[in-house]
Amino acid sequence: MPEDGLPDCALPERAFGRLAIVGLGLIGSSIARAARANGLAGTIVAIDRDAGVIGRVRALGLAEEATQDVAAGVAGADLVILCVPVGAAGAVAAAMAGALKPGAIVSDVGSVKAAVVAAVAPHLPPHAAFVPAHPVAGTEQSGPDAGFATLFQGRWCILTPPEGADPQAVARVRAFWEGMGSVVETMTPAHHDLVLAITSHVPHLIAYNIVGTAADLETVTQSEVIKFSAGGFRDFTRIAASDPTMWRDVFLTNKDAVLEMLGRFNEDLAALARAIRWDDGEALHALFTRTRAIRRGIVAMGQETAEPDFGRRGPAPQGTAPPPLAGREP
Amino acid sequence: MPEDGLPDCALPERAFGRLAIVGLGLIGSSIARAARANGLAGTIVAIDRDAGVIGRVRALGLAEEATQDVAAGVAGADLVILCVPVGAAGAVAAAMAGALKPGAIVSDVGSVKAAVVAAVAPHLPPHAAFVPAHPVAGTEQSGPDAGFATLFQGRWCILTPPEGADPQAVARVRAFWEGMGSVVETMTPAHHDLVLAITSHVPHLIAYNIVGTAADLETVTQSEVIKFSAGGFRDFTRIAASDPTMWRDVFLTNKDAVLEMLGRFNEDLAALARAIRWDDGEALHALFTRTRAIRRGIVAMGQETAEPDFGRRGPAPQGTAPPPLAGREP
């Protein structure tokens, strides 16, 4: 592990002198790697309450400093990014708030935004700026060993700055994510939560659900399910292998939007089941033709390659990705 | 296009002298390519009611003979494989039955078996053997241009021979699929339909459904759905781009098993929604942990690579795939 970060004068203008990352799981450890690879931080401070994780951070050389003490870790940081399950964000914010330096920017990576803003914002001192963020990226792996520096390359990152947020702080967080290769979009927390409910949360919920249903059958054995999973089921199991704690928190904190979208999904599914029961082949064919067209739209917009990847990789949205910064030797 | 096939004496023992393929879509055209690449047929006869498809078959050189007349096409064939949507199998069987030569073997590739057996068997003359088959392979592409010779390599093919089926005919169909690289399993039509309902049909149904739901939202635009589809939704759209006619027929002909499995899926989903509404984080965490273990089982059994592919590729089941036959020049 390097003993010290680069002096600030050697960093590009958009870099932060001192970057504190709270929670070194898949996302947090990927930020550490990507920030270093792209020269976006002078000193990286890794904070995790789990001593085992801190041990792995040290062994992997992911940060200049590593500590279990969140208040000590964020002291003096220019940017603090919370990479903990959304259900834990409020408690972490409370624990660190008193140690934030004037002008510090606090951000996060939560898949839910309204609940995180409500949980975190009240704890922050007026001299800190809060710029919530959500990188739409991940894999079904977890932990500090699972991260990698290119996870955010060509992927969307959604910022949900509160009304009246300091424009300079928002611009710096945007530049940070663009520096890691992301394409940045801004929207309100409430709208973010609706969009993600349909594009991510409900898909995860029904994937978890069908894998559970398949596991509980008496008429089909688990080994048959596994054997013949290539017919479509297999990729649902990939989604359904995502981190249980993270996803529990997502569903509990984005409850309204998830239940609203799920209600619509259920209505539509009931209509589809009815069409099957009553031999309404025309209705089925019409839906299946329409969904095919939507897929073509996704391919046409450059949002998909020939390889499905559950959002693990994927091409840069055409013409919008910023050029990556030159890498910096670790 | 070659003018003639190889003389029978030049073929390996397991090859068929004259192979008739009815329906040159993705699967039919892949069989034509794979049979030729692996030297499994002397003469390949392509039969399709669509003149445009016959034109493509000729242009691509997929068969020695090509015709729109099913009775003329199957005359003299040693093996006839129906590669039409399962809803059309009965009518095709009726049209060709009178032209089948004594000793001909009839097979198919339908994703549903009980309904196909019921629709096809009554039409076949006693001097023909019926060995239904289902290669668990496919892509979301359709038509004769979409096929490829390695589609069945390392993939399961399920045979559902009726009681009292000629063991020699079953053995020859098994050898044919093994010759194309498949791993062959045998089960009853009813059990096949249950297994595929949960591993393939219901997953396709809920994928079609959520893509439809997303398309109909007023609060989230289609362009937002497309943009942020990497969070999980994107791969559902891939499944939901599969052939509409094929899938309409699958749901209508495997209605009982699909509705039964869908009923269980819905019960489980209702319980999950209730756990979200009532903040039962423990129940959510327990399910999400259990599904993760099932995924590990699939990976451990060699049924998945690091790359999700919706069953498009995938490794050969370990230690069970036969070595491919030497290729034959077209």
XYZ file of C-alpha atoms in Angstrom, chain A:
330
model
C 0.000 0.000 0.000
C 1.369 3.419 -0.889
C 2.218 5.424 2.208
C 1.048 8.774 0.908
C -1.088 10.111 -1.890
C 0.187 12.525 -4.479
C 0.617 16.130 -3.405
C -2.389 18.208 -4.461
C -0.322 20.238 -6.925
C 0.269 17.092 -9.016
C -3.444 16.370 -9.440
C -5.755 17.506 -12.223
C -8.015 20.403 -11.342
C -11.077 18.233 -10.938
C -9.450 15.940 -8.377
C -10.187 16.039 -4.647
C -7.280 16.350 -2.242
C -8.709 13.938 0.296
C -11.417 11.390 -0.634
C -13.119 9.374 2.105
C -15.081 6.284 1.053
C -17.414 4.798 3.669
C -18.115 1.129 2.941
C -15.634 -0.793 0.806
C -17.944 -3.254 -0.903
C -18.265 -3.760 -4.643
C -19.109 -0.107 -5.358
C -16.901 1.550 -2.726
C -13.852 -0.491 -3.687
C -14.512 0.180 -7.377
C -14.605 3.918 -6.675
C -11.297 3.618 -4.818
C -9.759 1.816 -7.781
C -11.300 4.121 -10.409
C -10.429 7.323 -8.515
C -6.826 6.230 -8.280
C -6.626 4.957 -11.864
C -7.959 8.280 -13.121
C -6.049 10.549 -10.765
C -9.151 11.914 -9.080
C -7.935 11.970 -5.487
C -4.759 12.893 -3.665
C -5.308 10.684 -0.631
C -7.930 7.963 -0.445
C -9.264 7.090 3.018
C -11.130 3.778 3.303
C -13.646 3.520 6.147
C -15.468 0.309 7.004
C -16.896 -0.936 10.286
C -15.853 -4.493 9.370
C -12.271 -5.267 10.444
C -12.092 -8.044 7.865
C -12.895 -5.584 5.073
C -10.254 -3.153 6.357
C -7.781 -6.043 6.272
C -8.629 -6.761 2.628
C -8.390 -3.051 1.759
C -4.877 -2.991 3.204
C -3.882 -6.225 1.495
C -5.191 -4.998 -1.850
C -3.613 -1.570 -1.409
C -6.880 0.183 -2.225
C -6.311 3.287 -0.094
C -3.607 5.365 1.530
C -5.420 5.179 4.873
C -7.909 2.682 6.271
C -9.916 2.890 9.479
C -12.991 1.496 11.229
C -13.683 4.906 12.811
C -15.954 6.888 10.526
C -15.528 10.227 12.345
C -11.743 9.989 12.291
C -11.817 8.854 8.667
C -13.890 11.735 7.308
C -11.965 14.411 9.223
C -10.332 16.706 6.684
C -11.943 14.993 3.693
C -12.925 17.142 0.706
C -15.334 14.525 -0.610
C -17.051 11.814 1.447
C -18.938 9.110 -0.443
C -21.298 6.842 1.475
C -21.222 3.376 -0.114
C -23.275 1.563 2.507
C -26.691 -0.110 2.128
C -29.287 2.657 1.916
C -30.838 1.562 5.200
C -27.565 2.378 6.987
C -26.922 5.796 5.419
C -28.724 7.802 8.101
C -26.809 6.251 10.999
C -23.488 6.723 9.225
C -24.328 10.364 8.495
C -25.150 10.940 12.172
C -21.873 9.354 13.267
C -19.687 11.396 10.963
C -21.498 14.755 10.783
C -19.550 16.407 13.601
C -16.215 15.620 11.989
C -16.914 17.093 8.531
C -14.694 20.002 7.632
C -16.159 23.282 6.327
C -16.735 23.004 2.587
C -16.777 19.225 2.594
C -18.977 17.612 -0.057
C -20.983 14.546 0.983
C -22.292 12.171 -1.652
C -23.543 8.566 -1.807
C -24.194 5.789 -4.297
C -27.582 4.529 -3.118
C -30.031 2.904 -5.528
C -32.824 4.818 -3.780
C -32.665 8.578 -3.464
C -35.668 10.151 -1.696
C -35.264 7.994 1.426
C -31.503 8.554 1.517
C -31.915 12.320 1.246
C -34.480 12.235 4.060
C -32.209 10.089 6.239
C -28.906 11.866 5.612
C -29.634 15.564 5.043
C -30.945 16.391 8.554
C -27.660 15.223 10.118
C -25.313 17.283 7.945
C -23.939 20.597 9.190
C -24.733 23.709 7.107
C -21.071 24.028 6.140
C -21.190 20.740 4.168
C -22.812 20.295 0.740
C -24.893 17.200 -0.022
C -24.973 15.900 -3.621
C -26.644 12.465 -3.763
C -25.594 10.227 -6.643
C -26.476 6.840 -8.069
C -24.094 5.098 -10.454
C -26.256 2.646 -12.456
C -23.650 -0.092 -12.403
C -22.909 -3.248 -10.488
C -22.430 -6.978 -10.612
C -23.905 -9.780 -8.538
C -20.590 -10.020 -6.659
C -19.974 -8.290 -3.313
C -17.048 -7.163 -1.187
C -13.750 -5.315 -1.666
C -12.249 -8.057 -3.826
C -15.116 -7.858 -6.327
C -14.597 -4.230 -7.384
C -12.742 -3.058 -10.482
C -11.620 0.284 -11.857
C -13.679 0.208 -15.072
C -17.046 -0.580 -13.466
C -18.376 2.917 -14.191
C -16.887 3.325 -17.659
C -19.600 4.313 -20.135
C -22.318 3.832 -17.514
C -24.915 6.321 -16.364
C -24.595 8.128 -13.036
C -27.682 9.982 -11.835
C -27.280 13.014 -9.554
C -30.248 14.169 -7.485
C -29.117 17.461 -5.936
C -31.669 18.961 -3.532
C -33.234 22.341 -4.361
C -30.791 25.109 -3.570
C -27.750 22.831 -3.691
C -24.445 24.615 -4.211
C -23.922 24.550 -8.004
C -20.162 24.357 -7.583
C -20.434 21.253 -5.395
C -22.764 19.649 -7.947
C -20.320 20.479 -10.739
C -17.414 18.936 -8.824
C -19.311 15.687 -8.155
C -20.327 15.582 -11.819
C -16.704 16.040 -12.889
C -15.630 13.281 -10.481
C -18.026 10.755 -12.036
C -17.194 11.882 -15.555
C -13.561 11.387 -14.608
C -14.334 7.737 -13.851
C -15.922 7.389 -17.295
C -19.591 7.788 -16.370
C -22.207 9.775 -18.228
C -23.990 12.034 -15.746
C -27.701 12.897 -15.718
C -29.595 15.002 -13.165
C -33.164 14.478 -11.907
C -35.243 14.865 -8.748
C -35.003 12.138 -6.071
C -38.681 11.246 -6.492
C -38.405 10.839 -10.249
C -35.201 8.838 -9.883
C -37.001 6.432 -7.586
C -39.834 5.916 -10.080
C -37.479 5.356 -13.007
C -35.346 2.891 -11.067
C -38.400 1.099 -9.650
C -39.367 -0.005 -13.154
C -35.915 -0.389 -14.730
C -34.183 -2.086 -11.808
C -36.078 -2.682 -8.572
C -39.131 -4.549 -9.878
C -37.004 -6.600 -12.318
C -34.865 -7.654 -9.349
C -37.937 -8.418 -7.269
C -39.513 -10.709 -9.857
C -36.175 -12.392 -10.508
C -35.754 -13.099 -6.801
C -39.338 -14.294 -6.719
C -39.225 -16.773 -9.591
C -36.012 -18.324 -8.341
C -37.689 -18.815 -4.962
C -40.788 -20.290 -6.615
C -38.693 -22.737 -8.625
C -36.824 -23.838 -5.512
C -40.064 -24.728 -3.729
C -41.663 -26.989 -6.335
C -42.499 -30.581 -5.481
C -43.120 -31.662 -9.086
C -39.832 -30.491 -10.562
C -36.567 -31.170 -8.748
C -33.965 -28.496 -8.076
C -31.461 -30.460 -10.114
C -33.828 -30.363 -13.100
C -34.286 -26.624 -12.655
C -30.520 -26.220 -12.655
C -29.983 -28.585 -15.579
C -32.495 -26.983 -17.906
C -32.024 -23.419 -16.715
C -30.660 -22.351 -20.104
C -34.213 -21.884 -21.431
C -34.489 -18.466 -19.774
C -34.378 -19.134 -16.026
C -30.612 -19.049 -15.738
C -30.234 -15.320 -16.154
C -32.904 -14.626 -13.580
C -30.718 -16.501 -11.100
C -27.904 -14.119 -11.880
C -29.991 -11.108 -10.892
C -31.261 -13.047 -7.901
C -27.694 -13.533 -6.655
C -27.266 -9.828 -5.890
C -26.437 -8.666 -2.367
C -29.326 -9.516 0.021
C -28.783 -6.626 2.449
C -28.517 -4.013 -0.261
C -31.680 -5.219 -1.957
C -33.659 -5.630 1.253
C -32.939 -1.959 1.940
C -33.819 -0.912 -1.611
C -37.270 -2.469 -1.404
C -37.977 -1.139 2.086
C -36.807 2.402 1.300
C -38.398 2.687 -2.162
C -41.562 0.960 -1.001
C -44.118 3.304 -2.579
C -42.661 3.355 -6.063
C -41.920 -0.394 -6.016
C -45.440 -1.318 -4.869
C -46.957 1.077 -7.411
C -44.964 -0.431 -10.291
C -45.535 -3.936 -8.980
C -49.268 -3.262 -8.917
C -49.171 -2.368 -12.583
C -47.027 -5.392 -13.370
C -49.576 -7.595 -11.591
C -52.540 -6.113 -13.420
C -50.842 -6.673 -16.740
C -49.838 -10.208 -15.756
C -53.405 -11.020 -14.733
C -54.596 -9.872 -18.152
C -51.941 -12.023 -19.797
C -52.913 -15.078 -17.744
C -56.522 -14.492 -18.709
C -55.566 -14.311 -22.393
C -53.799 -17.652 -22.042
C -56.719 -19.264 -20.218
C -59.231 -18.067 -22.806
C -57.057 -18.864 -25.831
C -56.757 -15.235 -26.885
C -53.817 -15.784 -29.200
C -54.274 -12.395 -30.840
C -53.760 -10.523 -27.568
C -50.629 -12.552 -26.812
C -49.215 -12.055 -30.295
C -49.912 -8.317 -30.165
C -48.057 -7.896 -26.845
C -45.126 -10.061 -27.905
C -44.771 -8.047 -31.117
C -44.853 -4.761 -29.213
C -42.177 -5.844 -26.725
C -39.969 -6.929 -29.593
C -40.133 -3.409 -30.973
C -39.043 -1.960 -27.609
C -36.019 -4.243 -27.632
C -35.145 -2.932 -31.090
C -35.364 0.587 -29.665
C -32.824 -0.285 -26.986
C -30.466 -1.836 -29.516
C -30.938 1.118 -31.889
C -30.084 3.591 -29.127
C -26.777 1.841 -28.540
C -27.882 0.708 -25.087
C -27.223 -2.962 -25.788
C -24.629 -5.075 -27.472
C -25.133 -8.579 -28.785
C -24.091 -9.745 -25.311
C -26.594 -9.523 -22.480
C -24.876 -8.533 -19.278
C -27.432 -7.377 -16.734
C -25.790 -4.007 -16.763
C -22.381 -5.354 -15.880
C -20.589 -3.936 -18.844
C -22.102 -2.296 -21.852
C -20.952 0.188 -24.448
C -20.588 3.852 -23.754
C -23.743 5.713 -24.756
C -22.786 6.925 -28.189
C -21.258 10.330 -28.498
C -21.895 11.316 -24.900
C -19.118 9.679 -22.877
C -16.301 11.964 -21.900
C -12.780 10.845 -22.787
C -11.135 9.058 -19.857
C -8.427 10.931 -17.976
C -4.917 9.705 -18.263
C -4.267 6.981 -15.719
C -2.040 7.575 -12.727
C 0.380 5.000 -11.416
C -0.757 3.643 -8.074
